[in-house]
Coordinates of C-alpha atoms in Angstrom, one line a residue:
Chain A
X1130 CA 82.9 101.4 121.6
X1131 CA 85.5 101.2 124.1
X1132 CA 88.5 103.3 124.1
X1133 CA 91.4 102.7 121.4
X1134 CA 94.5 100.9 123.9
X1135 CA 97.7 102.5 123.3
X1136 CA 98.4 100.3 120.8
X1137 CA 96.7 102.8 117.8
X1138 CA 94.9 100.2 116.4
X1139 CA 94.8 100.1 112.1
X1140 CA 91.7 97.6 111.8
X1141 CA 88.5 98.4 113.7
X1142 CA 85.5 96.9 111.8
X1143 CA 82.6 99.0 111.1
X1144 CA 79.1 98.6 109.4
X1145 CA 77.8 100.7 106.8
X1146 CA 74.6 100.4 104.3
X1147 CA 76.2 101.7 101.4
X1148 CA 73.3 101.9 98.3
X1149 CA 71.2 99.4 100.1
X1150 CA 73.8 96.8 100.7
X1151 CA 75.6 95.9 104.4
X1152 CA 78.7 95.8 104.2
X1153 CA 81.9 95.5 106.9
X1154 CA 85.0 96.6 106.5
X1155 CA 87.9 97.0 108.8
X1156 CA 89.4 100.4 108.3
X1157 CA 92.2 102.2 110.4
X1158 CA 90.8 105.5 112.1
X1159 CA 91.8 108.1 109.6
X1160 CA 90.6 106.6 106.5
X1161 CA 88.0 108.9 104.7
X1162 CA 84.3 107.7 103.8
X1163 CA 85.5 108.7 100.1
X1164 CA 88.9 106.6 100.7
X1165 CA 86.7 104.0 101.9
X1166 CA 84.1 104.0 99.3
X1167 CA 86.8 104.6 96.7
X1168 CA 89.8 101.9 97.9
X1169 CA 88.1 99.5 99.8
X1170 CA 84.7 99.4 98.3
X1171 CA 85.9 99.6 94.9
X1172 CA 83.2 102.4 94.4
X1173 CA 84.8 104.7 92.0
X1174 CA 81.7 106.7 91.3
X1175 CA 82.5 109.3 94.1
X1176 CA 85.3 111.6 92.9
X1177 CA 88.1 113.1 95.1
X1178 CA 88.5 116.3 93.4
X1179 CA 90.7 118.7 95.8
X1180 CA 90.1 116.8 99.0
X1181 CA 89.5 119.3 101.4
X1182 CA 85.7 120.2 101.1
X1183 CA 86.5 123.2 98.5
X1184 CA 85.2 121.6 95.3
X1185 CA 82.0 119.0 96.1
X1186 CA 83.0 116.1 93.8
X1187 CA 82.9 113.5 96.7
X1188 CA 79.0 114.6 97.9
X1189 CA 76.9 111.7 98.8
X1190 CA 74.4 111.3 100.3
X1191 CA 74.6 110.2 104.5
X1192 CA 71.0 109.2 105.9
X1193 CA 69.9 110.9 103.0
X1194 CA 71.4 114.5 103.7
X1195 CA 74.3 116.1 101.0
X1196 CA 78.0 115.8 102.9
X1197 CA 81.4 115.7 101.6
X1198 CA 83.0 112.7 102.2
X1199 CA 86.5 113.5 101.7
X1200 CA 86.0 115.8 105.3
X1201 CA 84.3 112.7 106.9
X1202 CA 85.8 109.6 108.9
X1203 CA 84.3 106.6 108.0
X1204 CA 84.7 105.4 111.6
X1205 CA 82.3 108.2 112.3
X1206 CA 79.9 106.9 110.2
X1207 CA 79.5 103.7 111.6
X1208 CA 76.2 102.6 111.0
X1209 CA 74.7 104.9 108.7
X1210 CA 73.4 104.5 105.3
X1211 CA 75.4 105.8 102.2
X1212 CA 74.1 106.4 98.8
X1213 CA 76.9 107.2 96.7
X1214 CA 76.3 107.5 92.6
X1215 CA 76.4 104.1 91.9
X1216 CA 72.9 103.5 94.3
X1217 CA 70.7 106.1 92.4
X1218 CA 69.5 104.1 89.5
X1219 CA 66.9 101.7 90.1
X1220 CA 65.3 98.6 88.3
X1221 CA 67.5 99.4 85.6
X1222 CA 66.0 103.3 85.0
X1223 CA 68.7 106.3 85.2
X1224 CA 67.4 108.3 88.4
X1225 CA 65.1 111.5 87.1
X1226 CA 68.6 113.8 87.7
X1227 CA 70.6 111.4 85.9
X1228 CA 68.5 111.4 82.9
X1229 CA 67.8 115.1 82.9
X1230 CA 71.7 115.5 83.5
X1231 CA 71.8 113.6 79.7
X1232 CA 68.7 115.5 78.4
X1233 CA 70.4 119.1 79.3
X1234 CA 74.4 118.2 78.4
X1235 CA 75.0 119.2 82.0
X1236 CA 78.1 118.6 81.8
X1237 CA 81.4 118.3 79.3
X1238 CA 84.5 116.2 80.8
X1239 CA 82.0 114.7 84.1
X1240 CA 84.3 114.7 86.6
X1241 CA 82.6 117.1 89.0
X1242 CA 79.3 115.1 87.8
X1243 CA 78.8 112.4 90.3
X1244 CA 78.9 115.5 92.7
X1245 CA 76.7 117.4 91.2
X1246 CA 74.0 114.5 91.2
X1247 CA 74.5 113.5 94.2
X1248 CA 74.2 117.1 95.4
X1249 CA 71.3 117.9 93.7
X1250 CA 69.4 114.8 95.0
X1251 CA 69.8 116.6 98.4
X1252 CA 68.9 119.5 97.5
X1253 CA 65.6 118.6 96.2
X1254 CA 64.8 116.1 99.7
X1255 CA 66.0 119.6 101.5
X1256 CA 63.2 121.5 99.3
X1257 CA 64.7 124.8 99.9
X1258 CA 65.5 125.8 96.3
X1259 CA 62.3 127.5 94.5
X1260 CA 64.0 129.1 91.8
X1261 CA 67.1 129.4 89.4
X1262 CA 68.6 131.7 92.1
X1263 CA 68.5 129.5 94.9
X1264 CA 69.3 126.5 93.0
X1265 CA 72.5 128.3 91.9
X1266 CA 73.2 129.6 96.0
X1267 CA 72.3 126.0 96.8
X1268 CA 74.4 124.1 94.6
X1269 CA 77.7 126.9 95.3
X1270 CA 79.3 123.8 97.2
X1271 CA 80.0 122.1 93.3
X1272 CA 82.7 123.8 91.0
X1273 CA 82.7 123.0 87.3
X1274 CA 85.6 123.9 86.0
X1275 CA 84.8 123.0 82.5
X1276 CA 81.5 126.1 83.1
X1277 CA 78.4 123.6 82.6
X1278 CA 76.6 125.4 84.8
X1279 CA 73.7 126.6 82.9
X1280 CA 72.8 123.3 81.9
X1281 CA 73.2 122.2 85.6
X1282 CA 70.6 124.8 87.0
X1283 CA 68.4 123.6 84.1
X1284 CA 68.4 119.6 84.6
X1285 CA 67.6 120.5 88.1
X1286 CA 65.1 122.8 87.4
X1287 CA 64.1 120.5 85.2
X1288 CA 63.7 117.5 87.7
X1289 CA 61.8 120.2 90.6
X1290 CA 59.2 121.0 88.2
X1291 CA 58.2 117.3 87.5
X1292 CA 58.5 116.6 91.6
Chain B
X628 CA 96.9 113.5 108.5
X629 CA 98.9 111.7 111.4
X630 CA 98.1 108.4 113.1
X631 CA 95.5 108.7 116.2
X632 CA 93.6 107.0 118.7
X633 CA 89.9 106.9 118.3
X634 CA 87.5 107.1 121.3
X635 CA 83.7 107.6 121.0
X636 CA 82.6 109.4 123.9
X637 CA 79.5 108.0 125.4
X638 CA 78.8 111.2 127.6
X639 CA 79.6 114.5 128.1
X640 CA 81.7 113.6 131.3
X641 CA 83.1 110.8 129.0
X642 CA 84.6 113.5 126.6
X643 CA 85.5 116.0 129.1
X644 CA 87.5 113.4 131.2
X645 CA 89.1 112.0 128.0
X646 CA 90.3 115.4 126.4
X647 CA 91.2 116.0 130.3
X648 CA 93.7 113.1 130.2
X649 CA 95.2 113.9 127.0
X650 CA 96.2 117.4 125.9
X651 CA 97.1 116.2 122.3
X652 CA 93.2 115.1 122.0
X653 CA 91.1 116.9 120.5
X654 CA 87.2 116.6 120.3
X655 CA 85.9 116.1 117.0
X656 CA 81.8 116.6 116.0
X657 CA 81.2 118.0 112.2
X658 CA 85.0 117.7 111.5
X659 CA 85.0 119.9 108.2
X660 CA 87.6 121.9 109.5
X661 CA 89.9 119.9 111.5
X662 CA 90.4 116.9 109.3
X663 CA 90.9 119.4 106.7
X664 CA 93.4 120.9 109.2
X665 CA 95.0 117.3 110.0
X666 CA 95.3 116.8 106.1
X667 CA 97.6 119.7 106.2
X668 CA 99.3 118.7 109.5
X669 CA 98.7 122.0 110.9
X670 CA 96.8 119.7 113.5
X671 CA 98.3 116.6 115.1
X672 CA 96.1 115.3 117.8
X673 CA 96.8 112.0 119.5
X674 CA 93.7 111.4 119.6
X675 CA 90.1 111.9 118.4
X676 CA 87.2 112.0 121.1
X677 CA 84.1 111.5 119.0
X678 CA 81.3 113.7 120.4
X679 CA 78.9 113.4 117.4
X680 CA 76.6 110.9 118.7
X681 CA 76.0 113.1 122.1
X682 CA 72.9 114.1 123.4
X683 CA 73.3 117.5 122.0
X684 CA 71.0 118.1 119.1
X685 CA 67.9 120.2 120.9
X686 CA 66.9 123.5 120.9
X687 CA 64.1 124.2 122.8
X688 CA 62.6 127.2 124.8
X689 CA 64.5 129.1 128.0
X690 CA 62.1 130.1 130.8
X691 CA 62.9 133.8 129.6
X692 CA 61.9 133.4 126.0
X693 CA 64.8 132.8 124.4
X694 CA 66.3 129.5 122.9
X695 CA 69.0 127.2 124.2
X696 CA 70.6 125.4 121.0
X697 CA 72.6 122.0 121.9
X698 CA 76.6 122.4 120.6
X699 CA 75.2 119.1 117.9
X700 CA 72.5 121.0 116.0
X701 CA 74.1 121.2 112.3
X702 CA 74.5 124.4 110.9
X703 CA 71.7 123.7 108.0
X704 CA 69.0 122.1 110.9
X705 CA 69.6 125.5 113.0
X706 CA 69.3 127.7 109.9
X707 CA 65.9 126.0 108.9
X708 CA 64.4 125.8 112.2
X709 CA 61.0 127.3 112.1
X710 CA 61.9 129.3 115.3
X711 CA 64.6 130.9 114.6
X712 CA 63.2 131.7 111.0
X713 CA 60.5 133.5 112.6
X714 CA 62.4 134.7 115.8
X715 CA 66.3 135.1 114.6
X716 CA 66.3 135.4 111.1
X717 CA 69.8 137.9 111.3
X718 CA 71.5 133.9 112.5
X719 CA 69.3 132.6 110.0
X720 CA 70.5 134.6 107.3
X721 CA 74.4 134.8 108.6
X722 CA 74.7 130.9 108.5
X723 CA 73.4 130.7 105.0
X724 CA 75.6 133.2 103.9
X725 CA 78.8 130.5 105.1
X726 CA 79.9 127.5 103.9
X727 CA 77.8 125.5 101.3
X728 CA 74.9 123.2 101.7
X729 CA 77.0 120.2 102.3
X730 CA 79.4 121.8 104.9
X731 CA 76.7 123.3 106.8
X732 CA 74.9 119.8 107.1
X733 CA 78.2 117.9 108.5
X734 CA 78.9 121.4 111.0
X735 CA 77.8 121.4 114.2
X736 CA 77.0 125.1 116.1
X737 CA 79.8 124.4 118.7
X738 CA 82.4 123.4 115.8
X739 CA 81.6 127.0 114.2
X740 CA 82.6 128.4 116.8
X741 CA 86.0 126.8 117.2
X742 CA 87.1 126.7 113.5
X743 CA 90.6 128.3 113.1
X744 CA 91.3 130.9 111.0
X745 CA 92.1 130.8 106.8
X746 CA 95.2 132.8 106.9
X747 CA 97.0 130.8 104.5
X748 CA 100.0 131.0 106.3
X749 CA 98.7 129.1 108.8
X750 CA 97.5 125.9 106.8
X751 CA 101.4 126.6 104.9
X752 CA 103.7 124.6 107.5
X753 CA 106.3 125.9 105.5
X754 CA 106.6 129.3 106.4
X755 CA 106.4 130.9 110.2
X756 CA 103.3 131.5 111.7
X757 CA 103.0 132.3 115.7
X758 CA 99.2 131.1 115.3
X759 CA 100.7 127.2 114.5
X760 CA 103.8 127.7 116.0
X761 CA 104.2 130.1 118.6
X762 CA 107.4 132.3 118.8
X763 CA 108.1 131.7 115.2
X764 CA 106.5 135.0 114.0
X765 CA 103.7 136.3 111.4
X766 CA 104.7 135.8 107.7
X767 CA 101.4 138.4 107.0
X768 CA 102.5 141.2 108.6
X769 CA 104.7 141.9 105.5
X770 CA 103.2 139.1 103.0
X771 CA 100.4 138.8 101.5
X772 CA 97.7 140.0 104.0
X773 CA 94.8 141.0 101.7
X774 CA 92.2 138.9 103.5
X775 CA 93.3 140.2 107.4
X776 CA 92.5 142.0 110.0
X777 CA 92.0 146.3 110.3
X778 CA 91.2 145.6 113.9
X779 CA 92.4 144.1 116.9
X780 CA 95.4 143.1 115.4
X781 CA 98.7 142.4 117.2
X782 CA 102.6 142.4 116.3
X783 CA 102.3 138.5 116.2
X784 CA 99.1 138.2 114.6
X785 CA 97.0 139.8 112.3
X786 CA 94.7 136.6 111.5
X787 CA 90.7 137.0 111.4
X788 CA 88.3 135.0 112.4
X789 CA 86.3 133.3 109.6
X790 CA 83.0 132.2 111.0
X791 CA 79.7 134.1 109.8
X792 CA 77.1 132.1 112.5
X793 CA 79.6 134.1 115.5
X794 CA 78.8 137.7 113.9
X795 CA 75.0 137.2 114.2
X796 CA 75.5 135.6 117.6
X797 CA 78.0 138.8 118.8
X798 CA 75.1 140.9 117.7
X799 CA 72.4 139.0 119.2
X800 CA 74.0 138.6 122.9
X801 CA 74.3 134.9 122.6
X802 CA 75.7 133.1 125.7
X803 CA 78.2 130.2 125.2
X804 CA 77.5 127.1 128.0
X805 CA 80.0 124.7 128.6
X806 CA 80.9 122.1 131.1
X807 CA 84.5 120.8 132.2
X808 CA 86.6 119.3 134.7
X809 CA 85.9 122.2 137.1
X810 CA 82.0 122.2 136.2
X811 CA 79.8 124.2 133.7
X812 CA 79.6 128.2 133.5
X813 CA 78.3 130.5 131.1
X814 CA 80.6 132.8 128.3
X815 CA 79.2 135.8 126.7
X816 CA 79.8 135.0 122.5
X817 CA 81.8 138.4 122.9
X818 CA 83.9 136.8 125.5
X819 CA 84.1 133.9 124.1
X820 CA 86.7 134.1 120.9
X821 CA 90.2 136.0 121.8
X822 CA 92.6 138.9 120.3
X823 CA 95.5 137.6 119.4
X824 CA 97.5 140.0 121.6
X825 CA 100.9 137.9 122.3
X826 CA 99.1 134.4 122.3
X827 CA 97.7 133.9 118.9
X828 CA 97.6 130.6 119.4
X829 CA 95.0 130.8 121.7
X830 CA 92.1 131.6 119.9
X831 CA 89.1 131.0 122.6
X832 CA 89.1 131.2 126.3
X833 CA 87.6 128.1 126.5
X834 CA 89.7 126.3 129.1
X835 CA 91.6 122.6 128.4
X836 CA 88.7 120.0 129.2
X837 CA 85.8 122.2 128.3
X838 CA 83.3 121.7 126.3
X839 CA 80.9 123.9 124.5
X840 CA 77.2 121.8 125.6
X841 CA 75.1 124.9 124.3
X842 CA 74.7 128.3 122.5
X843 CA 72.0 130.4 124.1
X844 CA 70.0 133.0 122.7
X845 CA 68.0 135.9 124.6
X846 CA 64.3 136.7 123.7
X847 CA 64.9 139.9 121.8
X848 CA 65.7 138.4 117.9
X849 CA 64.9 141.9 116.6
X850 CA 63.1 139.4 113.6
X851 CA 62.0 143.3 112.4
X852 CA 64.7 145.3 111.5
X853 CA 68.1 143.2 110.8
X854 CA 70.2 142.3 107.4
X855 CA 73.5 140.5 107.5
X856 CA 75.5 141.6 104.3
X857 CA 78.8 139.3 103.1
X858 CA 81.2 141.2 100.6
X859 CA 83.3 138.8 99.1
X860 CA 85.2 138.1 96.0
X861 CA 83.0 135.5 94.6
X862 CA 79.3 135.3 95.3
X863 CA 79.1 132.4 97.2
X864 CA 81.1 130.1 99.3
X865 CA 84.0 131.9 99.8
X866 CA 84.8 133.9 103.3
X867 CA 84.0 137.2 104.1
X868 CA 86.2 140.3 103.2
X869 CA 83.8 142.3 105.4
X870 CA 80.7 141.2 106.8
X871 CA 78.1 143.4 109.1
X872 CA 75.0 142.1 110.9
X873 CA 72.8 144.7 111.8
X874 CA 69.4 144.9 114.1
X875 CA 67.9 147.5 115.2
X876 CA 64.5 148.5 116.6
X877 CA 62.5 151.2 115.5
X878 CA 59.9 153.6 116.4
X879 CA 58.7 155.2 113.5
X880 CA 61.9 156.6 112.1
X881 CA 63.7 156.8 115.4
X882 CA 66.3 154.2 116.7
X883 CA 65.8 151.9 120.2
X884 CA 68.0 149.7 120.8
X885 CA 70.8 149.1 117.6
X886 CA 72.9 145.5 117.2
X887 CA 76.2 146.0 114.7
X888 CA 78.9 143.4 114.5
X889 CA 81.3 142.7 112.0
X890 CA 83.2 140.0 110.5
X891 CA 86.4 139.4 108.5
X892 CA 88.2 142.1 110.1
X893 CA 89.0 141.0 113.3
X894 CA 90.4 137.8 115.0
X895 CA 86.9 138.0 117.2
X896 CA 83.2 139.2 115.8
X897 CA 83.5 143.4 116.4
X898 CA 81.3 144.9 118.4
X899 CA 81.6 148.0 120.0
X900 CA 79.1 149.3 122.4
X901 CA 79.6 153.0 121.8
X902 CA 78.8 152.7 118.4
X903 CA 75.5 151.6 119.0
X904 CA 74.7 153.7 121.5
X905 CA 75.8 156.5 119.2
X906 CA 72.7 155.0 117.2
X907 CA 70.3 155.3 120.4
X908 CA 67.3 157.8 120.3
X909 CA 68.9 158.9 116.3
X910 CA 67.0 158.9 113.1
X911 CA 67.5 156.4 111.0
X912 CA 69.4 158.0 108.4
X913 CA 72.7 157.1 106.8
X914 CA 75.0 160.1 108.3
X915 CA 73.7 158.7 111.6
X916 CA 74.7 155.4 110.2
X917 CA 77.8 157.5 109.1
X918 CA 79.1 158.2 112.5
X919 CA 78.3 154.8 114.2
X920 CA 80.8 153.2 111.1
X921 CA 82.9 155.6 112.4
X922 CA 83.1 154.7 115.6
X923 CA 82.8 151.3 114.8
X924 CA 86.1 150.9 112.6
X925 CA 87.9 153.7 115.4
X926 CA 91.5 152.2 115.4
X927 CA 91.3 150.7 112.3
X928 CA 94.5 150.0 110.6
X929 CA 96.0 148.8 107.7
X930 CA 99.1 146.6 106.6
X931 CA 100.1 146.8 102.9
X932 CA 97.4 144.9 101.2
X933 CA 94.5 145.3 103.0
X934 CA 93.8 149.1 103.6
X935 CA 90.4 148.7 100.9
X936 CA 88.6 147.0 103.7
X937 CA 88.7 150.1 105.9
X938 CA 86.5 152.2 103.8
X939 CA 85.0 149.0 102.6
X940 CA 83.4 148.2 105.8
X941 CA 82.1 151.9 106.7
X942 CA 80.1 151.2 103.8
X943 CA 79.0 148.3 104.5
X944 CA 77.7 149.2 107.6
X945 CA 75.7 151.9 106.5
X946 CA 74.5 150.0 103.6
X947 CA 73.4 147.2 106.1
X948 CA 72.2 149.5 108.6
X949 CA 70.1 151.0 105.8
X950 CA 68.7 147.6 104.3
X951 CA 67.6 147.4 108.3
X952 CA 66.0 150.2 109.0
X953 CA 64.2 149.8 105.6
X954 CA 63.1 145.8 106.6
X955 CA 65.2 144.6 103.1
X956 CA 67.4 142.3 104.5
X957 CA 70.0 141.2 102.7
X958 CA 69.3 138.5 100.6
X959 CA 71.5 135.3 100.5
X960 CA 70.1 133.8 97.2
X961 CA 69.7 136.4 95.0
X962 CA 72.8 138.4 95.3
X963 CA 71.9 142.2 94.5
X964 CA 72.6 144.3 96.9
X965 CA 69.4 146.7 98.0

């Protein structure tokens, strides 16, 4: 990309895959992934919780690794493929995390929840997390303020020991 | 955050010529702690040079047997990285102990070592800070300053340094590269971050149109003996009240060469050299341990809040030394302390 003119330009188009779909928007420089998933893409799935990186309700998933997309340009991320929440279902079928997020009563109010899900997708691709300990260390990076977390580390738990 | 100008750099000269022509830019790679900084309009650049897409993601072999680590690598690909696993496991350890899992995937090594302090005066542009706005003077000294610094400190700045990957490297004897507008050279880590002395707003002595291109490691990872223990108010992902990374070698029960640094207590990673040497040709016992803490935390001083950490960290390093000598290193999953 050349260099912005003086002129500090508010649309620059950009490409992003976002849950297997191309899409182009034209977004000013500063403008979040999760403002531009949330605003302009209309995908409400991805929470902004406190909006700077402290709480994990905006994780998705960036060429399939765990970020926070509140601490993320979307100008950055030009390119890449997003799987936010709303891409983790498919044909119809709640995604195994998803499902054993329902089975467990992970949650209470689901606001963190999306997080959570989308968190715990990447941790199991990472395949770091062998027990209830390291799940727990692993997942630190998503608060719960209503305290669901038992039933968290046991959906997940539940999900490794079917993988 | 503030409008900016965006510019992807396409090479390293690229982004050293463009943070050259501006000194309101500012480089940007993981960004996890400057746009949280911009959010807060504690930073205001004019403009963003994007280095993520650089050529800096390898780490491969030195001729000497150590590892040269590009400034890209993410904090989560270095931690994982079957070599420094089996040859490094103190940095292992120390970068799993920061952050969380999705922070350390977005971080970049280079970014670690430039993120700014958590004093939360300085992310509170209300109040006067000489870190964020020079000459306007330290609203910790006499507030709350629980979190700070015992060591180092200065009349205009008693701010510490937050990062957990720069205590392994201080320990280690890493070596900072960089390349600029007058060429590359070669920092010690030591060297690398600043006391605050009368410029707290300087925090490296990286010059204006330099960029970190590498972190390098020498061959000796003591992968034996090491632990890097984080005390901290909550058990994950929070900073540091006092950290200690620890490496030593051993002979039986009697000390070679012995590695201490700490964190959360200074505006740098602490090392001092007499301490370790104090450890040199010892047992490996705690009042040995004893003594080296001693000299370690020589100078130490307190403001109103944060006196705990003094005794704190003396036993924390003898408890780390310990879990060291004894090959337990610290854990950073399950919590207990051995």
């Amino acid at each position: 990309m050349a260099d912005t003119t003086d002129q500090i330009p508010e649309r620059i188009p950009i490409n992003l895959v976002v849950n297997g779909a191309r899409r182009t928007l034209e977004i000013a420089p500063w403008t979040t992934l999760l403002d531009a998933l949330r605003d302009r893409l209309e995908l409400t799935g991805t929470k902004k919780g406190c909006d700077h990186g402290q709480c994990g309700a905006c994780t998705v998933l960036v060429d399939g690794r765990r970020i926070n997309s509140c601490l993320t340009l979307a100008i950055m991320k030009d390119g890449a493929e997003i799987t936010t929440i709303e891409g983790l279902a498919a044909n119809g079928a709640l995604h195994p995390l998803q499902q054993a997020f329902v089975d467990h009563d992970a949650f209470q109010c689901g606001y963190c929840t999306p997080g959570q899900i989308c968190s715990a997708a990447g941790l199991l691709a990472e395949g770091r997390a062998r027990d209830a300990d390291e799940i727990r260390e692993l997942m630190s990076g998503n608060l719960c303020r209503c305290g669901a977390y038992p039933n968290i580390v046991a959906a997940i738990e539940q999900v490794m020991g079917r993988s | 955050m503030n409008n900016f100008q965006y510019s992807r750099a396409s090479d390293v000269a690229d982004a050293i010529r463009l943070l050259a022509a501006d000194p309101s830019a500012k480089l940007i790679a993981g960004g996890t702690n400057l746009i949280d900084l911009m959010k807060e309009n504690v930073e205001r650049p004019s403009r963003l040079v994007d280095i993520s897409r650089l050529p800096l993601r390898d780490i491969e072999e030195t001729a000497d047997g150590g590892l040269r680590i590009g400034a890209l690598v993410p904090n989560s690909d270095l931690a994982y990285h079957p070599l420094i696993e089996q040859r490094y496991p103190l940095l292992a350890s120390a970068i799993l102990a920061g952050a969380s899992a999705q922070l350390r995937n977005m971080a970049s090594v280079g970014g670690n070592l430039m993120q700014r302090t958590r004093c939360a005066y300085f992310y509170d542009t209300a109040t006067p800070c000489n870190k964020r706005s020079p000459g306007t003077g330290c609203s910790a000294l006499d507030g709350l300053n629980r979190n700070h610094a015992i060591l180092g400190t200065s009349r205009s700045c008693i701010a510490t340094n937050p990062s957990d990957m720069s205590v392994a490297l201080a320990a280690l004897g890493a070596l900072v590269h960089t390349a600029g507008t007058t060429g590359q050279r070669t920092i010690a880590l030591t060297d690398f971050h600043r006391l605050p002395d009368d410029k707290p707003h300087v925090d490296t002595n990286l010059g204006s149109g330099e960029i970190i291109t590498a972190i390098e490691l020498p061959p000796h990872g003591f992968a034996r003996n090491y632990s890097y223990l984080k005390v901290r108010d909550r058990l994950s992902y929070a900073f540091a009240l006092v950290s200690v990374a620890a490496a030593l070698e051993l002979e039986g029960n009697a000390i070679g060469e012995a590695r201490l640094a700490l964190g959360g207590v200074a505006h740098k990673p602490w090392r001092n050299l007499d301490a370790e040497a104090a450890l040199r040709g010892q047992a490996a016992t705690p009042d040995h341990f004893g003594r080296a803490a001693d000299l370690l935390l020589q100078g130490a001083t307190a403001r109103s809040q944060n006196g705990f950490k003094i005794e704190l960290a003396r036993r924390a390093v003898v408890r780390t030394l310990m879990q060291a000598a004894n090959a337990t290193p610290q854990s950073q999953a399950h919590k207990k302390i051995a």
